[in-house]
Amino acid sequence: MQGIGIIGCGNISTAYLRLAPLFKGLEVRAVADMNPEAARARAAEFDVRAETVAGLLGADDIDIIVNLTIPDAHFSVTKSILEAGKHAYTEKPIVLTLAEGEELRALADANGLRIGSAPDTFLGGAHQAARQAIDAGRIGKVIAGTAHVMSHGMEYWHPNPDFFFLPGAGPMLDIGPYYVTNLIQLLGPVRRVSALTSMASDTRTILSEPRKGEVIPVKTPTNIHALLDFVSGATITLSTSWDVWAHRHGHMELYGADGTMFLPDPNWFSGTVEVTGADGATTTLDTASHPLGVPNQDHGGTPMANYRTAGLAEMAVAMNEGRPHRCALELAIHAVDVMTSILTAGEKGEVVTLTTTCDRPAPLPADAAQALLV
């Protein structure tokens, strides 16, 4: 049993604390936050103990610490976890620069420690069914595709949306990781990118409680349209925006030599995956037989599968088995390289060639997924 600690008791911590008990080998034992009251409240809600950050880093019963702080703090907090001799699993994006990623890699390697990173949604039944179909050649060689994640921003629902509009966030680094990581697991690494970026306004007005009416600054692009050139030869158009009131684009489509694949939102583990062949016939792939595709949560009236912490649980098993884990450091760093290069391409108006690469994570078949669950 791996003892789990959490640093950062904001909104996302509730998902980890609620879902971790679904998985074998994990026991969340303590939480910490720079705001002690937040830690105490979350600890009381989920019947775990509250610690100071220093106390959690030094706790003998904690093996892996999950970093759920804001993006700007991911590097420094993960570094402190490694320096404390503990394995780290962090929310996305893992870091904000490649230099930070390489420093964490060196620190982990020197101390025999693991680093894992969200998103883990690509382990879900829908995305694993898509992976299996692509690997089996159902649509032939993937030539092109599109991916869209567009809305009107976080100030409408999040109680403290400030950080979403600062460098290190925005729609590319906040929501983009789900799309970029899933594309990498489906198609492999990216070779180069280009982009156009903009923002609709340099301020936003919070419309959620308790800070309704407060004006906050926008210091990162909120409208990004990118072109990704994959090593495999596929070219994908990726649009991420918080300046769109409504649209009718699908979440993700892949166009192969022998057919087209329609994929669901990679921010979730489930959804409908359809394949249309050259004959025009459309087939719906089986996603519900995969245990991480079984709906367990209502999302606006739609049953959805949410198994966040699956990546953490899979990392814990991989540590025990002495093999690489799927939500790997190399994958997370390459995704950061893709996203930060897109922002650089938009800022400079040029094509950016990436300096990192990674292997596709191993597929997670249904039996391996079932073995993770209680």
mmCIF file of C-alpha atoms in Angstrom:
data_model
loop_
_atom_site.group_PDB
_atom_site.id
_atom_site.type_symbol
_atom_site.label_atom_id
_atom_site.label_comp_id
_atom_site.label_asym_id
_atom_site.label_seq_id
_atom_site.Cartn_x
_atom_site.Cartn_y
_atom_site.Cartn_z
ATOM 1 C CA MET A 1 0.000 0.000 0.000
ATOM 2 C CA GLN A 2 1.434 3.353 -1.072
ATOM 3 C CA GLY A 3 0.860 6.210 1.360
ATOM 4 C CA ILE A 4 -0.343 9.249 -0.580
ATOM 5 C CA GLY A 5 -0.122 12.887 0.449
ATOM 6 C CA ILE A 6 -1.592 15.864 -1.370
ATOM 7 C CA ILE A 7 -0.209 19.403 -1.518
ATOM 8 C CA GLY A 8 -2.852 21.862 -2.699
ATOM 9 C CA CYS A 9 -6.424 21.740 -1.407
ATOM 10 C CA GLY A 10 -8.234 23.665 -4.121
ATOM 11 C CA ASN A 11 -11.067 22.533 -6.401
ATOM 12 C CA ILE A 12 -9.232 19.643 -8.075
ATOM 13 C CA SER A 13 -8.270 18.035 -4.755
ATOM 14 C CA THR A 14 -11.857 16.875 -4.242
ATOM 15 C CA ALA A 15 -11.644 14.700 -7.377
ATOM 16 C CA TYR A 16 -8.441 13.013 -6.208
ATOM 17 C CA LEU A 17 -9.747 12.459 -2.687
ATOM 18 C CA ARG A 18 -13.072 11.122 -3.924
ATOM 19 C CA LEU A 19 -11.694 8.854 -6.643
ATOM 20 C CA ALA A 20 -8.487 7.476 -5.087
ATOM 21 C CA PRO A 21 -10.420 4.847 -3.063
ATOM 22 C CA LEU A 22 -11.506 3.249 -6.370
ATOM 23 C CA PHE A 23 -7.953 2.003 -6.898
ATOM 24 C CA LYS A 24 -5.900 -0.705 -5.257
ATOM 25 C CA GLY A 25 -2.662 0.108 -3.475
ATOM 26 C CA LEU A 26 -3.409 3.775 -2.749
ATOM 27 C CA GLU A 27 -4.254 5.308 0.592
ATOM 28 C CA VAL A 28 -4.525 9.076 0.875
ATOM 29 C CA ARG A 29 -3.310 9.777 4.394
ATOM 30 C CA ALA A 30 -2.717 13.527 4.597
ATOM 31 C CA VAL A 31 -3.249 16.841 2.853
ATOM 32 C CA ALA A 32 -1.449 20.177 3.080
ATOM 33 C CA ASP A 33 -1.886 23.668 1.721
ATOM 34 C CA MET A 34 -0.158 27.015 2.124
ATOM 35 C CA ASN A 35 -3.508 28.048 3.613
ATOM 36 C CA PRO A 36 -3.830 25.895 6.781
ATOM 37 C CA GLU A 37 -7.575 26.484 6.945
ATOM 38 C CA ALA A 38 -8.028 24.995 3.473
ATOM 39 C CA ALA A 39 -6.050 21.914 4.499
ATOM 40 C CA ARG A 40 -8.050 21.456 7.681
ATOM 41 C CA ALA A 41 -11.351 21.813 5.847
ATOM 42 C CA ARG A 42 -10.421 19.283 3.162
ATOM 43 C CA ALA A 43 -8.999 16.891 5.768
ATOM 44 C CA ALA A 44 -12.229 17.005 7.755
ATOM 45 C CA GLU A 45 -14.324 16.488 4.625
ATOM 46 C CA PHE A 46 -12.484 13.312 3.616
ATOM 47 C CA ASP A 47 -11.349 11.995 7.009
ATOM 48 C CA VAL A 48 -7.611 12.354 6.476
ATOM 49 C CA ARG A 49 -5.142 14.342 8.521
ATOM 50 C CA ALA A 50 -4.094 17.924 7.830
ATOM 51 C CA GLU A 51 -0.381 18.734 7.741
ATOM 52 C CA THR A 52 1.759 21.755 7.101
ATOM 53 C CA VAL A 53 3.621 21.501 3.794
ATOM 54 C CA ALA A 54 6.872 20.907 5.664
ATOM 55 C CA GLY A 55 5.192 18.320 7.858
ATOM 56 C CA LEU A 56 3.860 16.432 4.841
ATOM 57 C CA LEU A 57 7.245 16.476 3.101
ATOM 58 C CA GLY A 58 8.797 14.941 6.201
ATOM 59 C CA ALA A 59 6.054 12.430 7.015
ATOM 60 C CA ASP A 60 7.357 8.856 7.284
ATOM 61 C CA ASP A 61 4.058 7.286 6.161
ATOM 62 C CA ILE A 62 3.929 9.178 2.857
ATOM 63 C CA ASP A 63 5.518 7.547 -0.223
ATOM 64 C CA ILE A 64 4.079 9.615 -3.104
ATOM 65 C CA ILE A 65 3.026 13.256 -2.936
ATOM 66 C CA VAL A 66 0.506 14.609 -5.412
ATOM 67 C CA ASN A 67 1.117 18.220 -6.427
ATOM 68 C CA LEU A 68 -2.196 20.017 -6.971
ATOM 69 C CA THR A 69 -0.934 23.592 -6.677
ATOM 70 C CA ILE A 70 -1.369 26.286 -9.341
ATOM 71 C CA PRO A 71 0.744 25.843 -12.514
ATOM 72 C CA ASP A 72 3.241 28.539 -11.559
ATOM 73 C CA ALA A 73 4.122 26.536 -8.438
ATOM 74 C CA HIS A 74 4.310 23.079 -10.036
ATOM 75 C CA PHE A 75 8.070 23.139 -10.557
ATOM 76 C CA SER A 76 9.077 24.429 -7.129
ATOM 77 C CA VAL A 77 6.681 22.152 -5.250
ATOM 78 C CA THR A 78 7.625 19.051 -7.247
ATOM 79 C CA LYS A 79 11.291 19.880 -6.690
ATOM 80 C CA SER A 80 10.693 20.084 -2.931
ATOM 81 C CA ILE A 81 8.928 16.698 -3.044
ATOM 82 C CA LEU A 82 11.901 15.082 -4.755
ATOM 83 C CA GLU A 83 14.356 16.777 -2.402
ATOM 84 C CA ALA A 84 12.383 15.253 0.473
ATOM 85 C CA GLY A 85 13.078 11.804 -1.001
ATOM 86 C CA LYS A 86 9.521 11.122 -2.120
ATOM 87 C CA HIS A 87 8.023 10.206 -5.467
ATOM 88 C CA ALA A 88 5.966 12.926 -7.159
ATOM 89 C CA TYR A 89 2.788 12.986 -9.216
ATOM 90 C CA THR A 90 1.661 16.385 -10.439
ATOM 91 C CA GLU A 91 -1.297 17.992 -12.086
ATOM 92 C CA LYS A 92 -0.812 19.353 -15.575
ATOM 93 C CA PRO A 93 1.163 21.041 -16.908
ATOM 94 C CA ILE A 94 4.084 19.390 -15.152
ATOM 95 C CA VAL A 95 6.298 22.471 -15.628
ATOM 96 C CA LEU A 96 6.214 25.704 -17.592
ATOM 97 C CA THR A 97 9.638 25.483 -19.255
ATOM 98 C CA LEU A 98 11.831 22.714 -20.613
ATOM 99 C CA ALA A 99 14.679 23.809 -18.344
ATOM 100 C CA GLU A 100 12.476 23.152 -15.321
ATOM 101 C CA GLY A 101 11.597 19.729 -16.691
ATOM 102 C CA GLU A 102 15.216 18.786 -17.198
ATOM 103 C CA GLU A 103 16.101 19.900 -13.671
ATOM 104 C CA LEU A 104 13.365 17.685 -12.245
ATOM 105 C CA ARG A 105 14.487 14.778 -14.430
ATOM 106 C CA ALA A 106 18.065 15.077 -13.188
ATOM 107 C CA LEU A 107 16.951 15.294 -9.555
ATOM 108 C CA ALA A 108 14.677 12.260 -9.869
ATOM 109 C CA ASP A 109 17.315 10.190 -11.656
ATOM 110 C CA ALA A 110 19.972 11.051 -9.091
ATOM 111 C CA ASN A 111 17.750 9.892 -6.245
ATOM 112 C CA GLY A 112 16.014 6.908 -7.854
ATOM 113 C CA LEU A 113 12.606 8.578 -7.710
ATOM 114 C CA ARG A 114 9.588 8.580 -10.021
ATOM 115 C CA ILE A 115 7.697 11.546 -11.461
ATOM 116 C CA GLY A 116 4.269 11.119 -12.983
ATOM 117 C CA SER A 117 1.950 13.737 -14.400
ATOM 118 C CA ALA A 118 -1.662 14.277 -15.364
ATOM 119 C CA PRO A 119 -3.546 14.109 -17.590
ATOM 120 C CA ASP A 120 -4.421 10.434 -17.235
ATOM 121 C CA THR A 121 -7.711 10.661 -19.126
ATOM 122 C CA PHE A 122 -6.091 9.034 -22.181
ATOM 123 C CA LEU A 123 -6.172 5.804 -20.149
ATOM 124 C CA GLY A 124 -9.992 5.878 -20.380
ATOM 125 C CA GLY A 125 -12.079 3.370 -22.272
ATOM 126 C CA ALA A 126 -12.912 5.713 -25.140
ATOM 127 C CA HIS A 127 -9.345 6.735 -25.882
ATOM 128 C CA GLN A 128 -7.966 3.228 -25.453
ATOM 129 C CA ALA A 129 -10.575 1.932 -27.920
ATOM 130 C CA ALA A 130 -9.445 4.607 -30.368
ATOM 131 C CA ARG A 131 -5.804 3.643 -29.808
ATOM 132 C CA GLN A 132 -6.561 -0.031 -30.427
ATOM 133 C CA ALA A 133 -8.440 0.763 -33.639
ATOM 134 C CA ILE A 134 -5.660 3.019 -34.955
ATOM 135 C CA ASP A 135 -2.999 0.431 -34.127
ATOM 136 C CA ALA A 136 -5.096 -2.205 -35.911
ATOM 137 C CA GLY A 137 -5.225 -0.032 -39.051
ATOM 138 C CA ARG A 138 -8.977 0.600 -38.972
ATOM 139 C CA ILE A 139 -8.607 3.995 -40.693
ATOM 140 C CA GLY A 140 -5.226 3.359 -42.301
ATOM 141 C CA LYS A 141 -2.324 5.772 -41.960
ATOM 142 C CA VAL A 142 -3.499 8.963 -40.255
ATOM 143 C CA ILE A 143 -2.941 11.851 -42.622
ATOM 144 C CA ALA A 144 -4.608 14.783 -40.877
ATOM 145 C CA GLY A 145 -7.096 15.760 -38.220
ATOM 146 C CA THR A 146 -8.667 18.484 -36.101
ATOM 147 C CA ALA A 147 -9.099 19.129 -32.395
ATOM 148 C CA HIS A 148 -11.162 21.903 -30.813
ATOM 149 C CA VAL A 149 -11.612 22.990 -27.210
ATOM 150 C CA MET A 150 -13.427 26.315 -27.111
ATOM 151 C CA SER A 151 -15.651 28.098 -24.610
ATOM 152 C CA HIS A 152 -15.922 31.514 -22.987
ATOM 153 C CA GLY A 153 -13.607 30.975 -20.055
ATOM 154 C CA MET A 154 -13.315 30.085 -16.402
ATOM 155 C CA GLU A 155 -14.501 33.327 -14.846
ATOM 156 C CA TYR A 156 -18.080 32.101 -15.214
ATOM 157 C CA TRP A 157 -17.804 29.249 -12.702
ATOM 158 C CA HIS A 158 -14.457 29.109 -10.865
ATOM 159 C CA PRO A 159 -14.368 30.886 -7.473
ATOM 160 C CA ASN A 160 -10.767 32.071 -8.009
ATOM 161 C CA PRO A 161 -10.118 32.170 -11.770
ATOM 162 C CA ASP A 162 -7.157 34.567 -11.686
ATOM 163 C CA PHE A 163 -4.412 32.052 -12.482
ATOM 164 C CA PHE A 164 -6.237 30.770 -15.578
ATOM 165 C CA PHE A 165 -5.434 34.059 -17.318
ATOM 166 C CA LEU A 166 -1.776 34.330 -16.329
ATOM 167 C CA PRO A 167 1.347 32.937 -18.041
ATOM 168 C CA GLY A 168 1.455 29.213 -17.437
ATOM 169 C CA ALA A 169 -2.268 28.771 -17.998
ATOM 170 C CA GLY A 170 -4.651 30.091 -20.637
ATOM 171 C CA PRO A 171 -6.596 27.583 -22.743
ATOM 172 C CA MET A 172 -3.443 26.072 -24.244
ATOM 173 C CA LEU A 173 -1.636 25.145 -21.028
ATOM 174 C CA ASP A 174 -4.768 24.540 -18.944
ATOM 175 C CA ILE A 175 -7.027 22.524 -21.284
ATOM 176 C CA GLY A 176 -4.533 21.836 -24.064
ATOM 177 C CA PRO A 177 -2.710 19.073 -22.126
ATOM 178 C CA TYR A 178 -5.722 16.745 -22.460
ATOM 179 C CA TYR A 179 -5.802 17.166 -26.232
ATOM 180 C CA VAL A 180 -2.056 17.220 -26.876
ATOM 181 C CA THR A 181 -1.369 14.215 -24.638
ATOM 182 C CA ASN A 182 -4.139 12.182 -26.265
ATOM 183 C CA LEU A 183 -2.857 13.062 -29.734
ATOM 184 C CA ILE A 184 0.640 11.937 -28.718
ATOM 185 C CA GLN A 185 -0.632 8.612 -27.366
ATOM 186 C CA LEU A 186 -2.590 8.065 -30.577
ATOM 187 C CA LEU A 187 -0.101 9.350 -33.163
ATOM 188 C CA GLY A 188 3.316 9.622 -31.493
ATOM 189 C CA PRO A 189 5.576 12.637 -30.984
ATOM 190 C CA VAL A 190 5.350 16.039 -32.663
ATOM 191 C CA ARG A 191 8.122 17.388 -34.893
ATOM 192 C CA ARG A 192 7.248 21.080 -35.335
ATOM 193 C CA VAL A 193 4.420 23.568 -34.799
ATOM 194 C CA SER A 194 3.122 26.904 -36.030
ATOM 195 C CA ALA A 195 0.353 29.085 -34.613
ATOM 196 C CA LEU A 196 -1.645 32.299 -34.503
ATOM 197 C CA THR A 197 -2.532 33.649 -31.055
ATOM 198 C CA SER A 198 -4.555 36.555 -29.663
ATOM 199 C CA MET A 199 -6.747 37.654 -26.770
ATOM 200 C CA ALA A 200 -10.166 39.292 -26.898
ATOM 201 C CA SER A 201 -9.546 41.561 -23.899
ATOM 202 C CA ASP A 202 -6.771 42.386 -21.444
ATOM 203 C CA THR A 203 -9.194 42.047 -18.504
ATOM 204 C CA ARG A 204 -11.987 39.695 -17.403
ATOM 205 C CA THR A 205 -14.864 40.257 -14.991
ATOM 206 C CA ILE A 206 -15.524 37.456 -12.518
ATOM 207 C CA LEU A 207 -19.151 36.322 -12.689
ATOM 208 C CA SER A 208 -18.939 33.581 -10.025
ATOM 209 C CA GLU A 209 -19.247 33.889 -6.271
ATOM 210 C CA PRO A 210 -17.783 34.984 -3.934
ATOM 211 C CA ARG A 211 -15.845 37.557 -6.019
ATOM 212 C CA LYS A 212 -18.534 38.454 -8.541
ATOM 213 C CA GLY A 213 -17.829 41.754 -10.281
ATOM 214 C CA GLU A 214 -14.086 41.823 -9.584
ATOM 215 C CA VAL A 215 -11.927 42.633 -12.627
ATOM 216 C CA ILE A 216 -8.781 40.530 -13.172
ATOM 217 C CA PRO A 217 -5.943 40.935 -15.701
ATOM 218 C CA VAL A 218 -5.383 38.742 -18.765
ATOM 219 C CA LYS A 219 -1.681 38.240 -19.491
ATOM 220 C CA THR A 220 -1.645 35.201 -21.764
ATOM 221 C CA PRO A 221 -3.276 34.448 -25.125
ATOM 222 C CA THR A 222 -6.852 33.224 -24.850
ATOM 223 C CA ASN A 223 -7.361 32.375 -28.517
ATOM 224 C CA ILE A 224 -4.865 29.967 -30.119
ATOM 225 C CA HIS A 225 -5.012 28.232 -33.494
ATOM 226 C CA ALA A 226 -2.106 25.866 -34.092
ATOM 227 C CA LEU A 227 -0.844 23.411 -36.686
ATOM 228 C CA LEU A 228 1.009 20.343 -35.407
ATOM 229 C CA ASP A 229 3.329 18.355 -37.685
ATOM 230 C CA PHE A 230 3.840 14.846 -36.247
ATOM 231 C CA VAL A 231 6.882 12.660 -36.831
ATOM 232 C CA SER A 232 4.470 10.094 -38.300
ATOM 233 C CA GLY A 233 3.568 12.584 -41.045
ATOM 234 C CA ALA A 234 0.131 13.486 -39.694
ATOM 235 C CA THR A 235 -0.806 17.173 -39.594
ATOM 236 C CA ILE A 236 -3.354 18.234 -36.977
ATOM 237 C CA THR A 237 -5.146 21.559 -36.537
ATOM 238 C CA LEU A 238 -5.615 22.370 -32.830
ATOM 239 C CA SER A 239 -7.785 25.286 -31.673
ATOM 240 C CA THR A 240 -8.020 26.296 -28.018
ATOM 241 C CA SER A 241 -9.989 29.385 -27.061
ATOM 242 C CA TRP A 242 -11.764 31.091 -24.175
ATOM 243 C CA ASP A 243 -13.212 33.709 -26.521
ATOM 244 C CA VAL A 244 -15.984 31.603 -28.084
ATOM 245 C CA TRP A 245 -19.642 31.676 -27.023
ATOM 246 C CA ALA A 246 -20.731 28.676 -29.087
ATOM 247 C CA HIS A 247 -19.455 26.394 -31.850
ATOM 248 C CA ARG A 248 -20.327 23.145 -33.654
ATOM 249 C CA HIS A 249 -16.887 21.590 -34.059
ATOM 250 C CA GLY A 250 -16.308 18.059 -32.856
ATOM 251 C CA HIS A 251 -13.805 17.541 -30.049
ATOM 252 C CA MET A 252 -11.402 15.560 -32.199
ATOM 253 C CA GLU A 253 -11.422 13.986 -35.676
ATOM 254 C CA LEU A 254 -8.699 11.946 -37.369
ATOM 255 C CA TYR A 255 -8.577 11.459 -41.131
ATOM 256 C CA GLY A 256 -6.867 8.297 -42.348
ATOM 257 C CA ALA A 257 -6.105 6.829 -45.739
ATOM 258 C CA ASP A 258 -8.955 4.328 -45.270
ATOM 259 C CA GLY A 259 -11.467 6.173 -43.112
ATOM 260 C CA THR A 260 -12.270 8.798 -40.492
ATOM 261 C CA MET A 261 -12.408 8.524 -36.702
ATOM 262 C CA PHE A 262 -14.572 10.767 -34.511
ATOM 263 C CA LEU A 263 -13.353 10.993 -30.898
ATOM 264 C CA PRO A 264 -14.917 12.405 -27.713
ATOM 265 C CA ASP A 265 -13.644 15.034 -25.269
ATOM 266 C CA PRO A 266 -10.249 13.873 -23.920
ATOM 267 C CA ASN A 267 -10.970 15.748 -20.686
ATOM 268 C CA TRP A 268 -13.079 12.689 -19.784
ATOM 269 C CA PHE A 269 -12.411 8.958 -19.785
ATOM 270 C CA SER A 270 -15.531 7.972 -21.734
ATOM 271 C CA GLY A 271 -17.528 9.006 -24.764
ATOM 272 C CA THR A 272 -18.538 7.790 -28.198
ATOM 273 C CA VAL A 273 -15.870 6.767 -30.717
ATOM 274 C CA GLU A 274 -17.059 6.285 -34.299
ATOM 275 C CA VAL A 275 -15.245 5.062 -37.400
ATOM 276 C CA THR A 276 -16.508 5.814 -40.911
ATOM 277 C CA GLY A 277 -14.919 3.672 -43.603
ATOM 278 C CA ALA A 278 -14.304 4.308 -47.280
ATOM 279 C CA ASP A 279 -17.692 2.722 -48.007
ATOM 280 C CA GLY A 280 -19.428 5.420 -45.947
ATOM 281 C CA ALA A 281 -20.618 3.012 -43.256
ATOM 282 C CA THR A 282 -20.178 4.224 -39.657
ATOM 283 C CA THR A 283 -19.340 1.875 -36.780
ATOM 284 C CA THR A 284 -19.443 2.754 -33.087
ATOM 285 C CA LEU A 285 -16.549 1.229 -31.184
ATOM 286 C CA ASP A 286 -17.052 -0.681 -27.945
ATOM 287 C CA THR A 287 -15.834 1.566 -25.130
ATOM 288 C CA ALA A 288 -18.011 0.495 -22.185
ATOM 289 C CA SER A 289 -16.362 -2.950 -21.803
ATOM 290 C CA HIS A 290 -13.186 -1.168 -20.701
ATOM 291 C CA PRO A 291 -13.481 -0.594 -16.931
ATOM 292 C CA LEU A 292 -12.227 2.982 -17.226
ATOM 293 C CA GLY A 293 -14.981 3.717 -19.722
ATOM 294 C CA VAL A 294 -17.885 2.846 -17.436
ATOM 295 C CA PRO A 295 -19.827 6.025 -16.481
ATOM 296 C CA ASN A 296 -19.644 6.855 -12.783
ATOM 297 C CA GLN A 297 -20.574 10.537 -12.728
ATOM 298 C CA ASP A 298 -23.307 12.819 -14.024
ATOM 299 C CA HIS A 299 -22.042 15.747 -16.088
ATOM 300 C CA GLY A 300 -24.815 18.178 -16.934
ATOM 301 C CA GLY A 301 -27.296 15.349 -17.326
ATOM 302 C CA THR A 302 -24.927 13.127 -19.310
ATOM 303 C CA PRO A 303 -23.402 10.030 -17.668
ATOM 304 C CA MET A 304 -19.603 10.233 -17.919
ATOM 305 C CA ALA A 305 -16.618 8.228 -16.725
ATOM 306 C CA ASN A 306 -14.230 10.028 -14.389
ATOM 307 C CA TYR A 307 -11.331 7.996 -13.005
ATOM 308 C CA ARG A 308 -8.787 10.683 -12.185
ATOM 309 C CA THR A 309 -6.002 9.113 -10.091
ATOM 310 C CA ALA A 310 -5.848 6.195 -12.573
ATOM 311 C CA GLY A 311 -2.460 7.515 -13.681
ATOM 312 C CA LEU A 312 -1.278 7.712 -10.086
ATOM 313 C CA ALA A 313 -2.474 4.165 -9.384
ATOM 314 C CA GLU A 314 -0.818 2.861 -12.558
ATOM 315 C CA MET A 315 2.436 4.576 -11.561
ATOM 316 C CA ALA A 316 2.320 2.913 -8.138
ATOM 317 C CA VAL A 317 1.891 -0.511 -9.790
ATOM 318 C CA ALA A 318 4.688 0.212 -12.261
ATOM 319 C CA MET A 319 7.003 1.100 -9.372
ATOM 320 C CA ASN A 320 6.259 -2.243 -7.738
ATOM 321 C CA GLU A 321 6.797 -4.103 -11.018
ATOM 322 C CA GLY A 322 9.957 -2.200 -11.954
ATOM 323 C CA ARG A 323 8.662 -1.008 -15.339
ATOM 324 C CA PRO A 324 7.955 2.420 -16.882
ATOM 325 C CA HIS A 325 4.663 4.063 -15.939
ATOM 326 C CA ARG A 326 2.303 5.365 -18.596
ATOM 327 C CA CYS A 327 1.814 8.961 -17.373
ATOM 328 C CA ALA A 328 5.544 9.359 -17.764
ATOM 329 C CA LEU A 329 7.859 12.318 -17.304
ATOM 330 C CA GLU A 330 9.033 12.133 -20.939
ATOM 331 C CA LEU A 331 5.451 12.254 -22.217
ATOM 332 C CA ALA A 332 4.583 15.200 -19.971
ATOM 333 C CA ILE A 333 7.705 17.159 -20.919
ATOM 334 C CA HIS A 334 7.110 16.574 -24.635
ATOM 335 C CA ALA A 335 3.535 17.816 -24.245
ATOM 336 C CA VAL A 336 4.872 20.958 -22.532
ATOM 337 C CA ASP A 337 7.353 21.390 -25.390
ATOM 338 C CA VAL A 338 4.475 21.191 -27.879
ATOM 339 C CA MET A 339 2.325 23.713 -26.018
ATOM 340 C CA THR A 340 5.014 26.244 -25.147
ATOM 341 C CA SER A 341 6.349 26.024 -28.703
ATOM 342 C CA ILE A 342 2.858 26.804 -29.981
ATOM 343 C CA LEU A 343 2.763 29.925 -27.810
ATOM 344 C CA THR A 344 6.247 30.901 -28.997
ATOM 345 C CA ALA A 345 5.231 30.341 -32.623
ATOM 346 C CA GLY A 346 2.224 32.603 -32.136
ATOM 347 C CA GLU A 347 4.286 35.298 -30.464
ATOM 348 C CA LYS A 348 7.131 35.272 -33.007
ATOM 349 C CA GLY A 349 5.190 34.379 -36.137
ATOM 350 C CA GLU A 350 7.435 31.484 -37.075
ATOM 351 C CA VAL A 351 7.533 27.693 -37.288
ATOM 352 C CA VAL A 352 9.112 26.161 -34.175
ATOM 353 C CA THR A 353 10.922 22.824 -34.288
ATOM 354 C CA LEU A 354 10.658 20.866 -31.054
ATOM 355 C CA THR A 355 13.746 19.829 -29.101
ATOM 356 C CA THR A 356 12.150 16.890 -27.241
ATOM 357 C CA THR A 357 10.524 13.628 -28.191
ATOM 358 C CA CYS A 358 8.979 10.635 -26.422
ATOM 359 C CA ASP A 359 7.640 7.160 -26.995
ATOM 360 C CA ARG A 360 3.919 6.578 -27.114
ATOM 361 C CA PRO A 361 2.761 5.271 -23.731
ATOM 362 C CA ALA A 362 1.892 1.579 -23.747
ATOM 363 C CA PRO A 363 -1.799 0.838 -24.327
ATOM 364 C CA LEU A 364 -3.880 0.027 -21.251
ATOM 365 C CA PRO A 365 -6.062 -2.952 -22.167
ATOM 366 C CA ALA A 366 -9.210 -3.779 -20.240
ATOM 367 C CA ASP A 367 -7.643 -6.508 -18.112
ATOM 368 C CA ALA A 368 -4.763 -4.262 -17.030
ATOM 369 C CA ALA A 369 -7.209 -1.481 -16.186
ATOM 370 C CA GLN A 370 -9.388 -3.864 -14.183
ATOM 371 C CA ALA A 371 -6.357 -4.941 -12.174
ATOM 372 C CA LEU A 372 -5.949 -1.344 -10.974
ATOM 373 C CA LEU A 373 -9.437 -1.172 -9.495
ATOM 374 C CA VAL A 374 -10.607 -2.329 -6.082
#
